XYZ file of C-alpha atoms in Angstrom:
657
model
C 89.819 166.240 155.088
C 90.070 162.461 155.041
C 86.961 162.134 152.593
C 88.378 164.644 150.414
C 91.607 162.412 150.176
C 89.764 159.420 149.475
C 87.792 161.285 146.775
C 90.746 162.598 145.176
C 92.133 159.140 144.954
C 88.882 157.673 143.901
C 88.817 160.373 141.292
C 92.170 159.463 140.294
C 91.442 155.796 139.620
C 88.373 156.833 137.661
C 90.195 158.669 135.548
C 92.793 156.107 134.431
C 89.966 153.443 134.073
C 88.304 152.994 130.919
C 86.554 150.376 129.003
C 89.662 149.427 127.153
C 91.787 148.828 130.037
C 92.352 145.199 131.151
C 91.798 144.049 134.689
C 95.428 143.401 135.385
C 96.442 146.921 134.115
C 93.883 148.403 136.222
C 95.363 146.324 139.138
C 98.762 147.536 138.314
C 97.872 151.083 138.048
C 96.241 151.296 141.343
C 99.314 150.182 143.006
C 101.257 152.311 140.708
C 103.711 149.333 139.648
C 106.133 149.821 136.776
C 106.932 146.528 135.335
C 110.124 147.762 133.822
C 111.600 148.314 137.295
C 112.442 146.549 140.428
C 111.301 149.327 142.983
C 112.659 149.328 146.469
C 111.409 151.613 149.137
C 112.589 152.104 152.672
C 115.343 149.355 152.697
C 117.051 149.594 156.372
C 118.725 146.170 156.432
C 122.032 145.993 158.251
C 123.697 149.458 157.298
C 121.370 150.956 154.720
C 119.974 154.224 155.498
C 116.199 153.963 154.590
C 117.308 154.182 150.933
C 114.781 154.047 147.926
C 116.170 152.534 144.346
C 114.846 151.816 140.928
C 116.654 148.901 139.252
C 115.676 148.338 135.676
C 114.471 144.563 134.872
C 116.006 142.301 132.148
C 119.190 144.430 132.482
C 123.003 143.855 133.436
C 123.022 145.982 136.780
C 126.415 146.273 138.652
C 126.050 147.389 142.468
C 129.470 148.839 143.556
C 130.812 150.722 146.285
C 133.554 150.617 148.813
C 133.882 147.400 150.871
C 131.506 147.345 153.860
C 129.335 150.163 152.144
C 126.231 148.141 152.015
C 126.357 146.507 148.388
C 125.673 142.943 149.904
C 122.867 144.209 151.999
C 120.916 145.532 149.401
C 121.781 142.814 146.621
C 121.549 139.648 149.047
C 119.930 140.551 152.189
C 117.172 142.554 150.782
C 116.449 141.785 147.082
C 117.395 137.874 147.069
C 115.933 137.483 150.762
C 112.775 138.981 149.419
C 112.618 137.106 146.301
C 113.381 133.899 147.978
C 110.910 134.628 150.934
C 107.721 135.386 148.382
C 108.722 132.240 146.308
C 108.298 130.172 149.163
C 105.076 131.965 150.312
C 103.578 130.963 146.784
C 104.035 127.052 147.595
C 101.785 125.023 149.465
C 101.498 124.811 153.107
C 102.569 121.304 152.841
C 105.780 121.906 150.994
C 106.785 125.073 153.170
C 106.951 122.925 156.437
C 109.967 121.127 154.792
C 111.616 124.609 153.909
C 111.235 126.419 157.268
C 110.377 129.984 157.683
C 112.083 132.808 156.095
C 112.165 136.214 157.747
C 111.221 139.527 155.835
C 113.942 141.929 155.362
C 113.965 145.260 156.956
C 112.257 147.151 153.839
C 109.087 148.953 153.324
C 108.347 147.313 149.880
C 109.744 145.775 146.797
C 107.570 145.886 143.594
C 108.410 143.971 140.103
C 110.455 141.334 141.693
C 110.774 137.866 140.043
C 112.171 134.552 141.756
C 115.667 135.030 142.681
C 118.627 132.942 142.413
C 121.807 133.687 144.147
C 125.475 132.622 143.043
C 127.547 133.772 145.709
C 130.964 132.468 147.098
C 130.017 130.813 150.078
C 128.073 127.858 148.660
C 131.166 125.668 148.082
C 130.306 121.748 148.430
C 133.025 120.405 150.682
C 131.683 116.781 150.422
C 134.583 114.687 149.576
C 132.384 112.790 146.788
C 131.526 116.090 145.032
C 133.440 116.834 141.902
C 133.283 119.525 139.042
C 131.807 116.775 136.993
C 128.989 115.894 139.424
C 128.058 119.285 140.467
C 127.614 120.448 136.764
C 125.892 117.064 136.082
C 128.388 116.642 133.257
C 129.403 113.263 135.074
C 125.890 111.971 134.982
C 125.670 112.528 131.151
C 129.221 110.676 130.592
C 127.895 107.641 132.794
C 124.806 107.421 130.410
C 127.290 107.685 127.524
C 129.597 105.115 128.530
C 126.527 102.843 129.564
C 125.396 103.122 126.103
C 128.162 103.007 123.604
C 131.117 102.107 125.884
C 133.068 99.168 125.034
C 134.010 96.698 127.612
C 137.567 94.939 128.177
C 138.737 92.136 130.244
C 139.967 93.782 133.560
C 142.721 91.426 133.485
C 144.025 90.913 130.104
C 142.692 93.986 128.549
C 141.097 92.123 125.553
C 137.859 93.494 124.160
C 135.094 91.175 125.444
C 131.583 90.156 124.049
C 128.584 87.996 125.191
C 128.854 84.695 126.412
C 126.937 81.656 125.296
C 125.210 79.107 127.337
C 127.686 76.316 126.029
C 130.560 78.619 127.154
C 129.161 78.882 130.454
C 128.505 75.105 130.875
C 132.189 74.505 129.595
C 133.565 76.865 132.217
C 131.535 75.205 135.069
C 132.377 71.961 134.091
C 136.213 72.696 134.479
C 135.573 72.983 138.295
C 137.255 69.796 140.175
C 134.978 66.817 140.051
C 132.795 66.504 143.212
C 132.402 70.271 143.690
C 129.053 71.401 145.086
C 127.389 74.184 143.257
C 124.305 76.101 143.545
C 122.871 77.988 140.394
C 121.474 81.127 141.394
C 119.244 83.833 139.332
C 120.086 87.326 140.610
C 116.259 88.698 140.205
C 116.597 91.788 142.413
C 120.231 93.655 142.417
C 120.469 96.755 144.898
C 116.642 97.835 145.091
C 114.685 98.968 147.871
C 111.294 97.375 148.602
C 109.693 94.364 150.493
C 109.803 92.314 147.102
C 106.603 90.061 148.156
C 105.855 89.484 144.682
C 109.089 88.249 143.667
C 108.814 85.675 146.361
C 105.648 84.833 145.371
C 106.346 84.221 141.639
C 109.342 82.142 142.465
C 107.114 79.789 144.995
C 104.390 79.404 142.230
C 107.110 78.507 139.783
C 108.217 75.560 142.105
C 111.472 76.743 143.311
C 112.273 76.154 147.076
C 115.105 78.201 148.316
C 116.049 81.895 148.093
C 119.290 83.728 148.935
C 118.503 87.460 150.603
C 121.301 89.494 151.227
C 123.665 86.462 151.580
C 121.272 84.393 153.833
C 119.527 81.525 152.722
C 115.732 81.176 153.161
C 113.010 78.639 152.192
C 110.177 80.458 150.213
C 107.902 78.338 152.742
C 109.105 80.927 155.237
C 107.496 84.383 155.877
C 110.153 86.614 154.605
C 109.862 90.136 155.726
C 112.278 92.818 154.222
C 112.777 96.599 155.233
C 111.346 98.537 152.398
C 113.754 101.390 152.838
C 116.929 99.179 152.203
C 118.524 98.058 149.134
C 118.402 94.129 148.758
C 119.761 91.446 146.551
C 117.625 88.597 146.161
C 118.814 85.218 144.400
C 116.541 82.247 143.598
C 118.271 78.997 143.845
C 117.648 77.154 140.538
C 119.622 74.049 141.349
C 121.955 72.317 143.362
C 124.671 70.332 141.630
C 127.749 68.284 142.054
C 130.299 68.407 139.299
C 130.629 65.388 137.669
C 130.744 64.015 133.830
C 126.967 63.265 133.312
C 125.321 66.530 134.398
C 125.948 68.509 131.223
C 122.445 68.300 130.087
C 120.752 69.050 133.391
C 123.333 71.823 133.772
C 122.299 73.241 130.326
C 118.582 73.381 131.278
C 119.246 74.880 134.741
C 121.310 77.636 133.448
C 118.761 78.462 130.415
C 116.301 78.879 133.213
C 118.381 81.049 135.330
C 119.178 83.251 132.340
C 115.466 83.571 131.547
C 114.884 84.752 135.254
C 117.480 86.847 135.746
C 117.477 88.558 132.418
C 120.587 86.874 131.077
C 122.649 86.787 134.381
C 123.953 83.828 136.356
C 125.562 83.297 139.640
C 127.207 80.076 140.597
C 127.696 79.892 144.296
C 130.865 77.389 144.784
C 130.382 75.642 148.083
C 133.505 76.572 150.029
C 135.090 78.619 147.061
C 134.076 82.137 145.306
C 131.166 82.847 143.708
C 131.495 83.038 139.790
C 129.377 85.394 137.793
C 128.203 84.992 134.263
C 126.359 86.936 131.781
C 125.027 86.575 128.493
C 126.378 89.926 127.687
C 130.168 90.117 128.556
C 132.724 87.650 129.067
C 136.643 87.190 128.303
C 137.136 83.792 126.609
C 140.685 83.604 127.647
C 140.703 84.604 131.481
C 137.061 83.280 132.087
C 136.287 86.703 133.650
C 132.547 87.759 133.259
C 131.265 91.370 134.195
C 127.877 92.015 134.899
C 125.562 94.526 132.864
C 126.717 97.792 132.041
C 124.676 100.140 133.696
C 124.904 103.939 134.381
C 125.209 103.096 138.160
C 128.382 101.044 137.278
C 130.126 104.172 136.557
C 129.016 106.088 139.775
C 131.533 106.258 142.574
C 128.828 107.229 144.717
C 127.249 103.686 144.202
C 128.162 100.303 145.572
C 127.710 98.897 141.969
C 130.534 101.049 140.880
C 132.471 102.295 143.800
C 135.922 100.813 144.308
C 135.089 98.107 147.175
C 138.292 99.217 149.117
C 138.109 102.964 149.183
C 134.271 103.107 148.685
C 134.627 105.330 146.108
C 136.662 108.238 147.761
C 140.027 107.353 145.790
C 141.950 107.572 148.971
C 142.079 106.035 152.284
C 143.231 107.412 155.773
C 146.108 105.170 156.702
C 148.384 105.061 159.953
C 151.746 106.434 158.890
C 154.787 104.908 160.444
C 156.500 108.359 160.036
C 153.881 109.879 162.553
C 153.742 107.006 164.879
C 157.545 106.829 165.334
C 158.368 110.728 164.779
C 161.855 110.782 166.358
C 163.994 107.777 165.193
C 166.952 109.109 167.284
C 165.034 107.553 170.352
C 164.905 103.839 171.281
C 161.765 102.062 172.101
C 162.657 102.260 175.930
C 163.090 105.840 175.504
C 159.544 106.350 174.253
C 160.230 106.155 170.286
C 156.685 104.699 169.723
C 154.389 107.721 170.271
C 150.926 106.160 168.968
C 148.226 105.462 171.379
C 148.283 102.202 172.961
C 152.071 101.949 172.517
C 153.087 104.720 174.972
C 153.460 102.061 177.644
C 156.007 100.043 175.826
C 158.634 101.284 177.611
C 156.988 100.253 180.982
C 158.212 96.920 182.239
C 155.170 96.034 183.713
C 153.321 96.206 180.609
C 152.025 93.587 178.145
C 153.278 95.716 175.265
C 156.740 95.681 176.887
C 156.543 91.967 177.328
C 155.772 91.574 173.805
C 158.733 93.633 172.571
C 161.068 92.069 175.065
C 160.063 88.507 173.520
C 160.471 90.141 169.929
C 163.803 91.697 170.666
C 164.944 88.119 172.178
C 163.673 86.190 168.974
C 164.930 88.674 166.515
C 168.293 89.435 168.551
C 167.998 93.523 168.790
C 167.875 95.596 171.975
C 165.279 98.050 172.923
C 167.715 100.473 173.802
C 169.078 100.813 170.242
C 167.765 103.743 168.445
C 165.221 103.182 165.708
C 167.292 104.327 163.148
C 170.136 102.057 163.759
C 167.856 98.942 163.820
C 168.147 96.468 160.907
C 165.789 97.006 157.861
C 164.098 93.787 158.487
C 163.723 94.232 162.242
C 162.078 97.655 161.854
C 159.730 96.133 159.088
C 158.787 93.563 161.737
C 157.985 96.013 164.221
C 155.890 98.085 161.774
C 154.183 95.212 159.670
C 154.449 92.192 161.906
C 155.997 88.742 161.934
C 153.626 87.239 159.046
C 152.426 84.513 161.365
C 155.629 83.495 163.297
C 154.912 82.870 166.699
C 157.133 84.169 169.819
C 156.743 83.176 173.338
C 155.884 86.181 175.419
C 156.820 85.809 179.316
C 154.348 88.011 181.220
C 154.050 88.918 184.795
C 151.918 91.770 185.822
C 148.484 93.024 186.702
C 146.843 90.974 183.943
C 148.124 87.854 185.197
C 151.219 85.606 184.989
C 152.001 83.054 182.058
C 153.869 82.301 178.721
C 151.716 83.135 176.014
C 152.535 82.273 172.093
C 151.764 85.210 169.921
C 152.092 86.028 166.279
C 152.739 89.468 166.245
C 150.735 91.703 163.842
C 152.728 94.796 163.807
C 152.210 98.170 165.249
C 150.220 99.362 162.486
C 147.430 96.402 162.184
C 147.262 96.587 166.252
C 146.555 100.371 166.213
C 144.148 99.956 163.299
C 142.088 97.371 165.253
C 142.080 99.855 168.097
C 140.929 102.511 165.948
C 138.017 100.492 164.672
C 136.984 99.096 168.086
C 136.788 102.456 170.219
C 133.538 103.867 170.541
C 134.992 107.146 171.640
C 134.904 109.923 168.930
C 137.651 111.830 171.193
C 139.850 108.438 170.779
C 139.253 108.363 166.977
C 140.412 111.936 166.604
C 143.434 111.431 168.680
C 144.260 108.338 166.419
C 143.352 110.196 163.418
C 146.588 112.649 164.255
C 148.619 109.432 163.498
C 147.044 108.891 160.096
C 147.818 110.309 156.580
C 145.656 110.383 153.405
C 146.959 108.211 150.800
C 145.804 107.297 147.404
C 143.937 103.768 147.327
C 146.228 101.052 146.326
C 143.225 99.217 144.536
C 141.836 101.728 142.223
C 144.976 104.084 142.302
C 142.776 107.032 143.057
C 140.293 106.394 140.356
C 137.383 105.714 142.606
C 135.770 102.925 140.314
C 135.822 99.198 140.288
C 138.297 97.678 137.813
C 135.317 96.572 135.776
C 134.040 99.959 135.217
C 137.387 101.118 134.622
C 137.755 98.667 131.701
C 134.930 100.111 129.755
C 136.532 102.629 127.134
C 135.137 105.228 124.523
C 137.628 106.147 121.859
C 140.130 104.325 123.671
C 139.547 106.198 127.022
C 138.021 105.121 130.399
C 135.761 107.295 132.194
C 138.349 108.454 134.629
C 140.783 109.159 131.911
C 138.279 111.251 130.129
C 137.024 113.319 133.164
C 140.617 113.853 134.172
C 141.590 115.961 131.027
C 141.845 119.704 131.577
C 138.482 121.020 129.987
C 140.344 122.860 127.387
C 141.579 119.545 126.209
C 138.291 117.705 126.985
C 136.531 120.243 124.684
C 139.100 119.534 121.988
C 138.643 115.977 122.287
C 134.776 115.862 122.275
C 134.767 117.944 119.055
C 137.105 115.167 117.335
C 135.762 111.884 118.639
C 135.864 109.115 116.209
C 132.952 106.882 116.712
C 131.443 104.154 114.519
C 127.832 105.122 113.017
C 126.039 103.281 115.463
C 127.799 104.770 118.319
C 126.974 108.246 116.739
C 123.415 107.403 116.388
C 122.972 106.098 120.037
C 125.054 108.763 121.681
C 124.229 111.785 119.509
C 121.952 113.489 122.099
C 123.908 112.635 125.041
C 127.043 114.091 123.365
C 125.204 117.103 122.369
C 124.461 118.045 126.234
C 127.898 117.086 127.131
C 129.429 119.471 124.609
C 127.315 122.140 125.368
C 127.942 122.031 129.336
C 131.609 121.673 128.524
C 131.549 124.647 126.422
C 129.813 126.798 129.207
C 132.569 125.944 131.605
C 135.147 127.146 128.868
C 133.042 130.478 128.347
C 133.426 131.201 132.060
C 137.149 130.931 132.184
C 137.525 127.593 133.813
C 139.142 125.619 131.233
C 142.187 124.603 133.327
C 140.072 122.533 135.644
C 139.350 119.275 135.130
C 135.909 117.279 135.848
C 137.522 114.906 138.317
C 138.604 117.921 140.405
C 137.040 117.774 144.323
C 134.823 120.802 144.767
C 136.295 121.062 148.070
C 139.794 122.373 146.595
C 138.095 125.036 144.273
C 138.274 128.663 145.343
C 135.480 130.967 145.988
C 135.318 132.532 142.811
C 136.003 129.113 140.751
C 132.814 127.610 142.706
C 130.817 130.591 141.845
C 131.740 130.467 138.140
C 130.750 126.666 138.175
C 127.218 127.309 139.399
C 127.064 130.248 136.844
C 127.928 127.567 133.904
C 125.227 125.244 135.605
C 122.671 128.085 135.411
C 123.277 128.765 131.846
C 122.693 124.984 130.824
C 119.310 125.416 132.517
C 117.883 127.850 130.379
C 115.768 129.649 132.786
C 114.065 132.759 131.611
C 112.455 135.472 133.715
C 114.900 135.258 136.877
C 116.662 137.535 138.921
C 120.418 136.416 139.325
C 122.317 137.834 142.085
C 126.076 137.189 141.664
C 128.851 138.142 144.317
C 131.919 139.281 142.178
C 132.048 136.658 139.814
C 135.447 137.967 138.488
C 137.464 137.269 141.693
C 140.328 135.005 140.789
C 140.021 135.478 137.232
C 142.836 136.218 134.732
C 142.024 139.470 132.912
C 142.344 137.649 129.432
C 139.282 135.308 130.767
C 137.207 138.363 131.709
C 135.743 139.048 128.192
C 134.427 135.316 128.343
C 132.848 135.918 131.461
C 131.204 139.236 130.609
C 129.746 137.409 127.434
C 128.289 134.844 129.482
C 126.750 137.395 131.772
C 125.121 139.019 128.757
C 123.830 135.908 127.369
C 121.905 135.582 130.645
C 120.617 138.738 130.132
C 119.499 138.589 126.557
C 117.613 135.228 126.877
C 115.384 137.517 129.285
C 116.773 137.349 132.884
C 117.861 140.209 135.289
C 121.406 140.478 136.623
C 122.263 142.160 139.683
C 126.223 141.744 140.184
C 127.891 142.878 143.355
C 131.517 143.939 141.729
C 134.573 146.049 142.003
C 136.057 145.239 138.587
C 136.317 148.080 136.237
C 135.581 146.026 132.801
C 132.407 144.764 134.397
C 131.178 148.193 135.491
C 131.873 149.499 132.077
C 130.075 146.688 130.253
C 127.204 146.955 132.563
C 123.709 148.747 131.548
C 123.080 150.171 134.926
C 125.168 150.904 137.873
C 124.035 151.624 141.471
C 126.912 152.935 143.401
C 126.354 152.364 147.426
C 128.331 154.695 149.988
C 130.007 157.138 150.159
C 131.860 155.409 152.931
C 132.092 152.181 154.849
C 129.991 150.817 157.935
C 127.994 153.628 159.416
C 129.638 156.027 156.748
C 127.895 153.948 153.926
C 124.441 152.820 153.327
C 123.459 155.755 150.779
C 122.633 155.619 147.227
C 125.301 157.786 145.793
C 124.571 157.150 142.039
C 121.851 155.182 140.145
C 121.773 155.421 136.332
C 123.368 154.389 133.385
C 126.877 152.902 133.550
C 128.456 155.426 131.064
C 127.245 158.497 133.145
C 128.590 157.450 136.625
C 131.997 159.344 135.786
C 130.021 162.616 135.820
C 128.761 162.106 139.397
C 131.148 164.018 141.594
C 129.846 162.523 144.848
C 130.723 158.790 143.335
C 134.316 157.546 144.558
C 133.804 154.857 141.616
C 133.002 157.740 139.416
C 135.860 159.569 140.158
C 138.086 156.579 139.216
C 136.432 155.695 136.194
C 136.669 159.341 134.884
C 140.351 159.517 135.835
C 140.013 162.317 138.188
C 141.612 159.923 140.803
C 143.967 157.224 140.332
C 146.460 155.057 142.418
C 149.892 155.596 140.707
C 152.500 153.215 140.694
C 155.106 153.634 143.528
C 158.464 155.028 142.223
C 160.282 152.717 144.688
C 159.421 149.344 146.482
C 160.190 148.689 149.903
C 163.504 146.616 150.113
C 163.399 143.131 151.364
C 165.699 141.372 154.061
C 167.516 139.408 151.510
C 165.661 135.987 152.421
C 163.409 133.948 150.505
C 160.729 131.607 150.925
C 161.509 128.615 148.678
C 158.752 126.401 147.340
C 160.162 123.299 145.399
C 158.067 120.629 143.497
C 154.653 121.968 144.231
C 152.068 119.685 142.309
C 148.807 120.291 144.116
C 145.744 120.669 142.051
C 146.448 122.186 138.594
C 149.995 123.015 139.647
């Protein structure tokens, strides 16, 4: 019997094999693969009931059904999981060790599958440094654009600035007080990883004696060992001078040497003062302010060269809020008005904080029994922000000793900030953070970048202003930019990429967002459509894209834009499998798979699988009955009456409100 089966199988293969059939055709025929379909057999993942289904490739396919019927189990947990697993297994064993093991989904076989990309609603990046511009990579193109065609201005006076000459540098240095000691430094390495052994060797061979590495001075005769995994700053000490009238010639020669070594950059280390930066590229003749060479990283808030030095590129700071530290101003200090940790003992007479407050009350003539709200404003400000260096005599007698201590009170906020910085306990830090509030950075006003970076403009706008525009306005701005002939030549290719990617965001209905919008504030549907726009920009073909309800949260007027985008992905040669409930999406699809008929244990079956325009004829499909009009949900004739009360929202201005 078995021999007969083998014979029949062999005879079948012999019949389909002829001299004209290629080897891959023979292989596919022997496995019975149809290249036009993704063929799934025996899918049992989650609540799927051992289903078999054929999904056409290079088509727009919608998987629909009741919530909980098994749509995501088929699309994500079966098709996507197996596509990813097979792609991972095609990589080398070396690469796979970094990716981890992927489990095979509970399915007998899947044929005709391409590498799969999942675009779901669960992958929103909550990193506070991540924005719409960074995840779509549009911001990277803007950084390059500003570095190449941006016009720098003086951060102080706003005047457009140009390159400095050696004579201008000499004149500015000679304005320092006579007798000032200076070092001329050549910054040969700026924020680069490595051991930089050759840099030290070249400097030593050139006759230089000293070098400053990461702020520390070394002699080149020493053995200088650097960690190759850490970014370093290295400046060669070219000359050491004292400002006096007869040094101009030597100063000029030394500056020229520095500029040759450091590619046009000069650092003047004023002993006992601040370092002055010069550049052959940019300097303000009125203010004497120089800015370093403009690079793409100068506009990155995730890089120390571009980030605001106060908030480190976040745009905001966690600061202690007096309103949270003293929540009930009807209480007095002796009644425990100060609630922040470290000051709760201020009402205890044996504590040092109480002794400090008693000394302050005596010096500033107020009572610790007076409610906070009735204290004079200058006294309240003194308690919060300190005495500005004015000392008070604190008489203390307690467990820590006895004596009179002159103390310049730093204020409750600075005192608490110091405690917060010094504590090593995460639990204590979390407790302190309950008295803190997120506030915009006072240095950059929430713009995240250094003032030098914000002073560079293109068409009169800096990079923050241009990325804060709603994408619809930005799209119009990009189309009408007035650039010089040179700027157009330099920025042509970069602007082409920017305009295309901004156009993709408009196409998926996100024209109301801005590129500076933090990804942590986006809804699941918005984040998914951003990833969809990014995929369009990548231009991949031959991929299976699996999407999870991309129309969610989208206004109906923008639905047509989204559908046009999905059809474009299909038309360039990709397979789209979309889990969706939206009627317009189902009607626009090429093929529909309806999973059901119910949810949970009552689902997991293929109720309908076929062309989208024929599902309305399937009586077993609940979706089809609604599409055909056999079932519908009528508008209620009357609404349930309310209780007469209202929830009032006044002045809401969060995100795009």
